[in-house]
Tab-separated table of C-alpha atoms in Angstrom:
chain	number	residue	atom	x	y	z
A	1	UNK	CA	-0.081	0.100	-0.053
A	2	UNK	CA	1.331	3.655	-0.835
A	3	UNK	CA	0.855	7.006	0.475
A	4	UNK	CA	0.250	10.733	-1.142
A	5	UNK	CA	-0.262	13.334	-0.187
A	6	UNK	CA	-2.589	15.633	-2.362
A	7	UNK	CA	-2.145	18.891	-3.460
A	8	UNK	CA	-4.349	20.849	-5.305
A	9	UNK	CA	-6.737	23.766	-4.780
A	10	UNK	CA	-9.418	23.829	-3.085
A	11	UNK	CA	-11.742	27.009	-5.095
A	12	UNK	CA	-12.173	28.378	-8.504
A	13	UNK	CA	-11.357	31.467	-8.866
A	14	UNK	CA	-15.636	32.736	-9.720
A	15	UNK	CA	-16.892	31.025	-7.023
A	16	UNK	CA	-20.287	29.565	-6.948
A	17	UNK	CA	-19.616	26.179	-9.382
A	18	UNK	CA	-20.242	22.717	-8.308
A	19	UNK	CA	-17.668	20.417	-7.860
A	20	UNK	CA	-15.600	22.738	-6.779
A	21	UNK	CA	-11.892	21.339	-6.396
A	22	UNK	CA	-12.258	20.788	-3.234
A	23	UNK	CA	-14.781	19.004	-3.835
A	24	UNK	CA	-12.661	16.736	-6.791
A	25	UNK	CA	-9.828	15.948	-4.035
A	26	UNK	CA	-12.076	14.302	-2.896
A	27	UNK	CA	-13.270	11.649	-5.121
A	28	UNK	CA	-9.896	11.436	-6.467
A	29	UNK	CA	-8.626	10.733	-2.685
A	30	UNK	CA	-11.481	8.185	-2.590
A	31	UNK	CA	-10.334	6.927	-6.491
A	32	UNK	CA	-7.309	6.135	-4.794
A	33	UNK	CA	-8.061	4.588	-1.414
A	34	UNK	CA	-10.507	1.924	-3.393
A	35	UNK	CA	-6.634	1.190	-4.879
A	36	UNK	CA	-4.923	0.359	-1.157
A	37	UNK	CA	-3.529	3.122	-1.648
A	38	UNK	CA	-3.824	6.064	2.316
A	39	UNK	CA	-4.563	9.185	0.536
A	40	UNK	CA	-3.411	13.214	2.883
A	41	UNK	CA	-5.311	15.589	2.395
A	42	UNK	CA	-4.038	18.792	4.122
A	43	UNK	CA	-7.089	20.015	5.304
A	44	UNK	CA	-8.062	16.748	6.838
A	45	UNK	CA	-5.334	16.907	9.639
A	46	UNK	CA	-5.086	18.540	12.689
A	47	UNK	CA	-2.831	21.256	12.620
A	48	UNK	CA	-0.493	20.794	16.059
A	49	UNK	CA	-0.546	23.138	18.538
A	50	UNK	CA	1.333	26.784	17.328
A	51	UNK	CA	2.732	25.225	13.833
A	52	UNK	CA	1.677	27.393	10.818
A	53	UNK	CA	1.263	26.006	7.683
A	54	UNK	CA	4.099	25.546	6.676
A	55	UNK	CA	5.506	23.851	9.409
A	56	UNK	CA	2.048	21.561	8.926
A	57	UNK	CA	3.238	21.019	5.536
A	58	UNK	CA	6.738	18.959	6.919
A	59	UNK	CA	5.669	18.062	9.654
A	60	UNK	CA	3.366	15.704	6.999
A	61	UNK	CA	6.069	15.093	4.924
A	62	UNK	CA	8.183	14.636	7.727
A	63	UNK	CA	5.921	11.723	9.430
A	64	UNK	CA	3.052	10.649	7.548
A	65	UNK	CA	6.184	7.737	5.338
A	66	UNK	CA	4.456	9.583	1.988
A	67	UNK	CA	5.430	7.348	-0.845
A	68	UNK	CA	4.329	10.142	-4.231
A	69	UNK	CA	2.615	12.755	-4.006
A	70	UNK	CA	-0.313	14.255	-6.642
A	71	UNK	CA	-0.949	17.767	-7.823
A	72	UNK	CA	-4.111	18.437	-8.834
A	73	UNK	CA	-3.561	21.536	-11.168
A	74	UNK	CA	-7.468	22.294	-13.603
A	75	UNK	CA	-8.373	25.382	-14.468
A	76	UNK	CA	-9.031	28.550	-13.470
A	77	UNK	CA	-8.625	27.893	-9.674
A	78	UNK	CA	-7.144	29.666	-7.105
A	79	UNK	CA	-3.325	28.381	-7.501
A	80	UNK	CA	-1.129	30.738	-5.480
A	81	UNK	CA	-1.419	27.918	-2.556
A	82	UNK	CA	-1.042	25.125	-4.570
A	83	UNK	CA	2.100	26.729	-6.433
A	84	UNK	CA	3.645	28.426	-3.341
A	85	UNK	CA	3.535	23.710	-2.125
A	86	UNK	CA	4.273	23.343	-5.290
A	87	UNK	CA	8.023	25.352	-4.380
A	88	UNK	CA	7.639	24.017	-0.779
A	89	UNK	CA	8.597	20.582	-2.576
A	90	UNK	CA	11.216	22.149	-4.373
A	91	UNK	CA	13.245	23.456	-1.220
A	92	UNK	CA	12.987	20.325	0.420
A	93	UNK	CA	15.153	19.482	-1.352
A	94	UNK	CA	18.435	20.759	-0.644
A	95	UNK	CA	18.414	18.617	2.377
A	96	UNK	CA	15.939	16.171	1.813
A	97	UNK	CA	14.907	12.932	-0.163
A	98	UNK	CA	11.513	14.468	-2.114
A	99	UNK	CA	8.757	11.226	-3.269
A	100	UNK	CA	8.396	11.168	-7.245
A	101	UNK	CA	5.304	14.555	-7.771
A	102	UNK	CA	2.887	13.321	-10.404
A	103	UNK	CA	0.625	16.391	-12.482
A	104	UNK	CA	-2.826	16.258	-12.953
A	105	UNK	CA	-3.526	19.714	-15.344
A	106	UNK	CA	-5.460	20.008	-17.229
A	107	UNK	CA	-4.969	20.655	-20.847
A	108	UNK	CA	-5.651	24.383	-21.185
A	109	UNK	CA	-2.955	25.583	-18.353
A	110	UNK	CA	0.263	23.772	-19.240
A	111	UNK	CA	1.033	21.890	-23.678
A	112	UNK	CA	3.940	20.738	-24.412
A	113	UNK	CA	4.534	21.567	-27.499
A	114	UNK	CA	8.003	20.319	-29.791
A	115	UNK	CA	8.891	18.709	-26.816
A	116	UNK	CA	8.570	22.106	-24.810
A	117	UNK	CA	6.616	22.687	-21.877
A	118	UNK	CA	4.585	26.169	-22.461
A	119	UNK	CA	2.112	27.505	-19.186
A	120	UNK	CA	-0.472	28.854	-20.866
A	121	UNK	CA	-2.412	30.700	-17.583
A	122	UNK	CA	-2.374	33.878	-16.851
A	123	UNK	CA	0.521	35.452	-15.277
A	124	UNK	CA	3.555	34.866	-14.991
A	125	UNK	CA	3.968	31.901	-13.934
A	126	UNK	CA	7.413	30.269	-15.001
A	127	UNK	CA	8.884	29.457	-11.283
A	128	UNK	CA	7.190	27.672	-10.558
A	129	UNK	CA	7.507	25.261	-13.615
A	130	UNK	CA	11.264	25.347	-13.160
A	131	UNK	CA	10.269	24.180	-9.490
A	132	UNK	CA	8.691	21.508	-10.688
A	133	UNK	CA	11.751	20.887	-13.408
A	134	UNK	CA	13.542	20.314	-10.371
A	135	UNK	CA	11.740	17.990	-8.674
A	136	UNK	CA	11.125	16.125	-11.936
A	137	UNK	CA	7.997	16.223	-11.795
A	138	UNK	CA	5.355	14.092	-14.048
A	139	UNK	CA	2.787	15.904	-15.547
A	140	UNK	CA	0.407	14.039	-17.747
A	141	UNK	CA	-2.558	16.022	-19.740
A	142	UNK	CA	-6.461	15.764	-19.169
A	143	UNK	CA	-10.064	17.186	-20.176
A	144	UNK	CA	-12.492	15.840	-18.676
A	145	UNK	CA	-13.447	14.681	-15.886
A	146	UNK	CA	-13.414	11.246	-16.947
A	147	UNK	CA	-10.289	11.615	-18.018
A	148	UNK	CA	-8.722	13.022	-15.229
A	149	UNK	CA	-10.727	10.018	-13.484
A	150	UNK	CA	-9.083	7.277	-15.724
A	151	UNK	CA	-5.902	8.991	-15.453
A	152	UNK	CA	-5.957	8.154	-11.091
A	153	UNK	CA	-7.377	5.033	-11.597
A	154	UNK	CA	-3.592	4.355	-13.757
A	155	UNK	CA	-1.633	6.350	-11.462
A	156	UNK	CA	-2.773	4.086	-9.036
A	157	UNK	CA	-1.558	0.671	-10.517
A	158	UNK	CA	1.490	2.671	-11.809
A	159	UNK	CA	2.928	3.729	-7.845
B	1	UNK	CA	-6.590	1.867	-26.041
B	2	UNK	CA	-3.955	3.149	-28.092
B	3	UNK	CA	-5.195	5.617	-31.008
B	4	UNK	CA	-3.996	3.349	-33.083
B	5	UNK	CA	-3.271	5.242	-36.876
B	6	UNK	CA	-3.522	3.149	-40.402
B	7	UNK	CA	0.505	3.213	-39.980
B	8	UNK	CA	1.122	2.756	-36.294
B	9	UNK	CA	2.905	5.534	-35.823
B	10	UNK	CA	1.406	5.200	-32.309
B	11	UNK	CA	2.388	1.900	-31.944
B	12	UNK	CA	6.437	3.061	-33.395
B	13	UNK	CA	7.210	5.453	-31.019
B	14	UNK	CA	6.020	3.025	-28.100
B	15	UNK	CA	7.877	0.878	-29.637
B	16	UNK	CA	11.149	2.749	-29.919
B	17	UNK	CA	11.106	3.410	-26.084
B	18	UNK	CA	11.210	-0.707	-24.883
B	19	UNK	CA	14.112	-0.382	-26.982
B	20	UNK	CA	15.682	2.507	-25.724
B	21	UNK	CA	14.436	3.976	-22.395
B	22	UNK	CA	12.988	6.995	-21.416
B	23	UNK	CA	13.104	9.702	-24.786
B	24	UNK	CA	12.859	12.961	-25.284
B	25	UNK	CA	11.403	14.480	-27.547
B	26	UNK	CA	14.117	15.381	-30.519
B	27	UNK	CA	14.830	11.782	-29.964
B	28	UNK	CA	12.445	9.803	-29.696
B	29	UNK	CA	11.949	11.946	-34.457
B	30	UNK	CA	14.682	10.292	-35.107
B	31	UNK	CA	14.445	7.312	-33.682
B	32	UNK	CA	10.958	7.078	-35.733
B	33	UNK	CA	11.107	9.622	-38.424
B	34	UNK	CA	8.256	11.327	-38.274
B	35	UNK	CA	7.927	14.731	-39.082
B	36	UNK	CA	7.826	16.549	-35.871
B	37	UNK	CA	3.556	17.089	-35.757
B	38	UNK	CA	2.888	14.150	-35.546
B	39	UNK	CA	5.702	13.767	-33.093
B	40	UNK	CA	3.923	16.299	-31.203
B	41	UNK	CA	0.468	14.879	-31.720
B	42	UNK	CA	1.096	11.541	-30.863
B	43	UNK	CA	2.746	12.463	-27.504
B	44	UNK	CA	-0.358	14.140	-27.015
B	45	UNK	CA	-2.525	11.017	-27.192
B	46	UNK	CA	-0.041	9.016	-25.890
B	47	UNK	CA	0.712	11.172	-22.936
B	48	UNK	CA	-3.661	12.225	-22.228
B	49	UNK	CA	-3.699	7.564	-22.179
B	50	UNK	CA	-1.260	7.324	-19.776
B	51	UNK	CA	0.384	5.436	-21.971
B	52	UNK	CA	3.935	7.123	-21.524
B	53	UNK	CA	4.131	10.313	-18.808
B	54	UNK	CA	6.335	13.440	-19.349
B	55	UNK	CA	8.926	14.562	-17.336
B	56	UNK	CA	9.787	17.843	-16.411
B	57	UNK	CA	13.590	18.796	-17.059
B	58	UNK	CA	14.931	21.636	-16.529
B	59	UNK	CA	16.087	23.869	-19.543
B	60	UNK	CA	18.639	26.891	-20.019
B	61	UNK	CA	17.245	29.451	-18.213
B	62	UNK	CA	13.358	29.447	-17.162
B	63	UNK	CA	12.576	26.753	-20.562
B	64	UNK	CA	11.651	23.302	-19.216
B	65	UNK	CA	11.527	20.456	-21.215
B	66	UNK	CA	9.673	16.735	-21.308
B	67	UNK	CA	11.466	13.942	-21.766
B	68	UNK	CA	8.791	10.939	-21.323
B	69	UNK	CA	8.595	7.733	-20.036
B	70	UNK	CA	7.427	4.414	-21.140
B	71	UNK	CA	4.512	3.915	-17.962
B	72	UNK	CA	2.604	0.337	-16.632
B	73	UNK	CA	-0.243	0.427	-18.614
B	74	UNK	CA	1.552	1.076	-22.139
B	75	UNK	CA	4.351	-1.872	-21.488
B	76	UNK	CA	1.178	-3.706	-21.273
B	77	UNK	CA	-0.647	-3.116	-23.990
B	78	UNK	CA	2.720	-3.085	-25.661
B	79	UNK	CA	3.234	-6.946	-24.169
B	80	UNK	CA	-0.378	-7.603	-25.364
B	81	UNK	CA	0.331	-6.278	-29.020
B	82	UNK	CA	3.631	-8.927	-28.993
B	83	UNK	CA	0.964	-11.801	-28.195
B	84	UNK	CA	-1.357	-9.975	-31.162
B	85	UNK	CA	1.844	-10.124	-32.997
B	86	UNK	CA	2.479	-14.113	-32.528
B	87	UNK	CA	-0.657	-15.270	-33.594
B	88	UNK	CA	-0.266	-13.666	-36.925
B	89	UNK	CA	3.189	-14.755	-37.325
B	90	UNK	CA	1.621	-17.886	-36.383
B	91	UNK	CA	-1.198	-17.659	-39.209
B	92	UNK	CA	1.087	-16.559	-42.384
B	93	UNK	CA	-0.179	-17.041	-44.865
B	94	UNK	CA	-3.731	-16.223	-44.692
B	95	UNK	CA	-2.372	-13.024	-42.897
B	96	UNK	CA	-0.175	-12.054	-46.102
B	97	UNK	CA	3.546	-11.164	-46.833
B	98	UNK	CA	2.477	-7.330	-47.199
B	99	UNK	CA	0.042	-7.647	-43.606
B	100	UNK	CA	3.407	-10.126	-42.029
B	101	UNK	CA	6.979	-6.824	-43.253
B	102	UNK	CA	4.909	-4.734	-42.011
B	103	UNK	CA	4.227	-5.674	-39.278
B	104	UNK	CA	7.899	-6.647	-38.763
B	105	UNK	CA	9.060	-3.133	-39.870
B	106	UNK	CA	7.590	-2.895	-36.103
B	107	UNK	CA	9.805	-4.431	-34.604
B	108	UNK	CA	13.363	-3.749	-36.684
C-alpha cells in the first residue's frame, strides 16, 4: 500500500460552481483509496499547536511516510497555495529526499509543444514550472472529468 | 486503448521507448523518422492515454522540457500487441506477406 499526499486548490477563482476543486480532490482520494492507497489531504489533518501552514506541510512530509505526491491542477482555480507548495517541495530538495511528484494538469493550463513545456494560464508562472522541473515531476494532461478519473485509476496501478 | 492509426505510428513510438528507455522529443523524432507535427500529436495522445508520461526536466534559463517515459499501462499494451503479432506470424499464409512485412517493420 502506497501513501499519497494529494495537493491542489480548494476553490474556483469565480466561486459558486460545483463540484469545487476540493470536491474533486475528495473524489480523486476515494478513487485511490478504493485501490488500497492511503491518501492525505492537508485540510483533513489537524493543526499541531503553534504550527503554521509551512510547518504543517513539512510535518506531514516528515512523519507520514509519503510515497508520492499528486498535484491536481484544474483550469480556473485559485492556485496560489498549490504553487507555494510546489516551491516548498522544491526547497525541501536541498536537504531531504522528496517523494516522486505527479502533476495532473488540465490540457488548457500547461502544454508540451515540440518537447518544451509551456504554461498557458495568465500571469508570470514560470518559476513554478522551474520548480516542477527541478523536482523531476511527471505531468500528464486531462481534458474531461472522466479522463481525470481514468488517469488517477491508472496512476494507482502505476505506483 | 492505444489510438492506432493506419500506419501504426503510435506503436512505432511506443516501441522506441521499449528499445531505448526514456526519450526526449528530438530523440523520438530521430528514432521513428516521423515529422515533428506528427510526433507532437502522437505524444499528446499517448500522454493523455497515460501510456507515456512526461517528466519535466530543466532546460536553460526558464525553459522546461519533457522527457517521456513508458508507463506500466504502455508496457502492458505492448505486451498485448506482442501476443497479437505472434498470432499473426503463426497464420502467415492467411495474413499475407504484405501485412507481415508491415508488422515486422515495427519490430525492426
